[in-house]
XYZ file of C-alpha atoms in Angstrom:
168
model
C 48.146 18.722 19.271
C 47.939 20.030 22.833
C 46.581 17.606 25.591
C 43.261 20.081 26.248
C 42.874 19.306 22.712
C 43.208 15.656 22.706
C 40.846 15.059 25.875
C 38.364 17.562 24.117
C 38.743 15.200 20.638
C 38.122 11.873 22.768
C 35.325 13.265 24.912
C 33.626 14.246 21.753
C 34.253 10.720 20.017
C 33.256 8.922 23.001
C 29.516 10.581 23.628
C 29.050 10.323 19.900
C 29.835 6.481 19.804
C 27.701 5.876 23.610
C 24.831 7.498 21.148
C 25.253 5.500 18.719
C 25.886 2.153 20.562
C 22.502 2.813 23.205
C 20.412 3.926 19.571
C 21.754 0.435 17.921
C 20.855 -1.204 21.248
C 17.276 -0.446 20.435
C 17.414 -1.170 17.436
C 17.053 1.996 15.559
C 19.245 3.676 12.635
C 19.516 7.030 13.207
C 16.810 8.487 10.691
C 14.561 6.335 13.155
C 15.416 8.380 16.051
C 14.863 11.879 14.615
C 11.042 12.224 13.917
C 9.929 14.669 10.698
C 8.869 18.717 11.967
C 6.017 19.534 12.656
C 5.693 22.570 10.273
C 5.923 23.591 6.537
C 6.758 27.106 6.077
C 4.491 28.952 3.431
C 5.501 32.122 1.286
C 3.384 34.252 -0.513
C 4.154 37.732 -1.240
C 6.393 38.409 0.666
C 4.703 36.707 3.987
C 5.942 33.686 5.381
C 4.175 31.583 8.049
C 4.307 28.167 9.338
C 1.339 25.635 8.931
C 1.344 22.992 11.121
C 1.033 19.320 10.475
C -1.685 19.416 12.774
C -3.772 22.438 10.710
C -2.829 20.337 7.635
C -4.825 17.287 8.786
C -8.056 19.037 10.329
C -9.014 18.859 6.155
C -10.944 15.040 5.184
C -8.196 12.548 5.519
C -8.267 10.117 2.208
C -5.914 7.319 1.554
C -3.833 6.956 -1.538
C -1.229 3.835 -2.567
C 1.749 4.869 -3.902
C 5.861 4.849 -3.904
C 7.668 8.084 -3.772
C 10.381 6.019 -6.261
C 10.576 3.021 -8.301
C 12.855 0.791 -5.713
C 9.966 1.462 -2.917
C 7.440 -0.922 -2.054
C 3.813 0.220 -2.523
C 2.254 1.386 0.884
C -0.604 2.705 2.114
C -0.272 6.707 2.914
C -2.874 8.982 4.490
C -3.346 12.951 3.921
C -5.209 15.622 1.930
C -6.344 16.624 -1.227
C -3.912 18.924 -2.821
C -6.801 20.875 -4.259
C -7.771 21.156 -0.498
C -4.415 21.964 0.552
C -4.930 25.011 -2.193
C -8.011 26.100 -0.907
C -7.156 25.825 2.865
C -3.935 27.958 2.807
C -5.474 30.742 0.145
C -3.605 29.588 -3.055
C -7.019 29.097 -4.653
C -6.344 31.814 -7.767
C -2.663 30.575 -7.742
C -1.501 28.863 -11.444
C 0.903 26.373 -9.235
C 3.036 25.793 -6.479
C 6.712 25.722 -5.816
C 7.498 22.702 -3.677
C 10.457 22.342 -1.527
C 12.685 19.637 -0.033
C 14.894 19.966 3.102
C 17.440 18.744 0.713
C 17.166 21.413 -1.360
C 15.197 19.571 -4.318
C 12.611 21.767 -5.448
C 9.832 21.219 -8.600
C 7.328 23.540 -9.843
C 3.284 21.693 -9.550
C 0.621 23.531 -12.063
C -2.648 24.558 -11.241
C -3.734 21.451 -14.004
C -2.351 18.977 -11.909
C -4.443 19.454 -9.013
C -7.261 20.353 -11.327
C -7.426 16.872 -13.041
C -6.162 14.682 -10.603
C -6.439 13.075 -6.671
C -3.146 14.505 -5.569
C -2.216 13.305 -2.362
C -0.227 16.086 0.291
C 0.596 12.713 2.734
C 1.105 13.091 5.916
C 1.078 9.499 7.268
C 2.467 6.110 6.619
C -0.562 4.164 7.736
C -1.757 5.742 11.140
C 1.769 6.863 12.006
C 3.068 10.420 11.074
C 6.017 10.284 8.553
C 9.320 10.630 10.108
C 12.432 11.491 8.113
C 13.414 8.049 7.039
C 9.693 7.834 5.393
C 10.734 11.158 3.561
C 8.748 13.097 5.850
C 7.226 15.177 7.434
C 4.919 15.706 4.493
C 5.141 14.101 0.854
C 3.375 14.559 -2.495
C 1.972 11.397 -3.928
C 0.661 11.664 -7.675
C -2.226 8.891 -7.836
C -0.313 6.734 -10.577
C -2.136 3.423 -9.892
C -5.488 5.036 -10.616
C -3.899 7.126 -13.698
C -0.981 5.321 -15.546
C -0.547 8.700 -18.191
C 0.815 9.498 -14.543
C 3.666 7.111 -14.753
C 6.178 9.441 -16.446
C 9.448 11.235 -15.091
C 7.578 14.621 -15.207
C 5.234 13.462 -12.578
C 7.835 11.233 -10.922
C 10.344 14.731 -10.555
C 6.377 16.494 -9.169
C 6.155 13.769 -5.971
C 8.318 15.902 -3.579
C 8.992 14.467 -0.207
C 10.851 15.954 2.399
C 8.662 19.208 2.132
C 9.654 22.185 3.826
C 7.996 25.045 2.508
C 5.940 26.116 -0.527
C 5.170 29.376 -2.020
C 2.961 30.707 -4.826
């Protein structure tokens, strides 16, 4: 390995570890420092666009409990009616959505579901926006306190976080 190459190698190590020493300082992991964006991109025939979290929440806020997976704590998250959502973003006539993750995970949500039950599209943790470590920026949260038919692995494999885009 040639010197230039070596220096280049150390400088590289060395700003990665002075991030990750003044991030630990303040106490934060690094999903902590990196809040959720701001946008979820929307296809529909062949148009695309970006919806913003802040269009998202001008629709009535309501307040659902719920855990995106068994091991989480119930919590108190804020956001809109997916039948709402539908109507707001034109996918009234639609007979579901196509959800997707930033990881890739992706699950199909009929037109029943939103039909017959207070789905939640949350937004917020509480007051706060969800950031990445909270599965954010925007979540789906099936109301399975209120409904416990809800508490199967078809709904569970429904609650996408992480969301990223959707198309009908």
């Amino acid at each position: 390995m040639s010197i230039a190459r070596m220096f280049a190698a150390l400088l590289g190590a060395a700003v990665f570890l002075a991030g990750s020493l003044s991030a630990q300082a303040a106490g934060l992991a690094p999903s902590d420092r990196v809040t959720a964006a701001g946008t979820i991109l929307l296809r529909h025939g062949g148009v695309t666009r970006d919806l913003s979290l802040d269009e998202i929440e001008r629709l009535p806020m309501v307040e659902i409990r719920g855990r995106a997976s068994p091991d989480e704590p119930l919590i108190e998250f804020r956001g809109v009616l997916l039948s709402e959502f539908v109507r707001m973003i034109g996918a009234s006539e639609a007979e579901g959505l196509v959800v997707r993750a930033s990881d890739g995970y992706s699950a199909d949500i009929p037109r029943g579901d939103w039909e017959r039950w207070p789905i939640v599209v949350a937004t917020r943790a509480g007051q706060e926006r969800l950031t990445l470590r909270q599965r954010g920026p925007a979540r789906i949260i099936y109301p399975v306190d209120q409904y416990p038919e809800l508490e199967t692995r078809t709904y569970a494999d429904r609650s996408v976080w992480l969301i990223v885009e959707i198309e009908w």
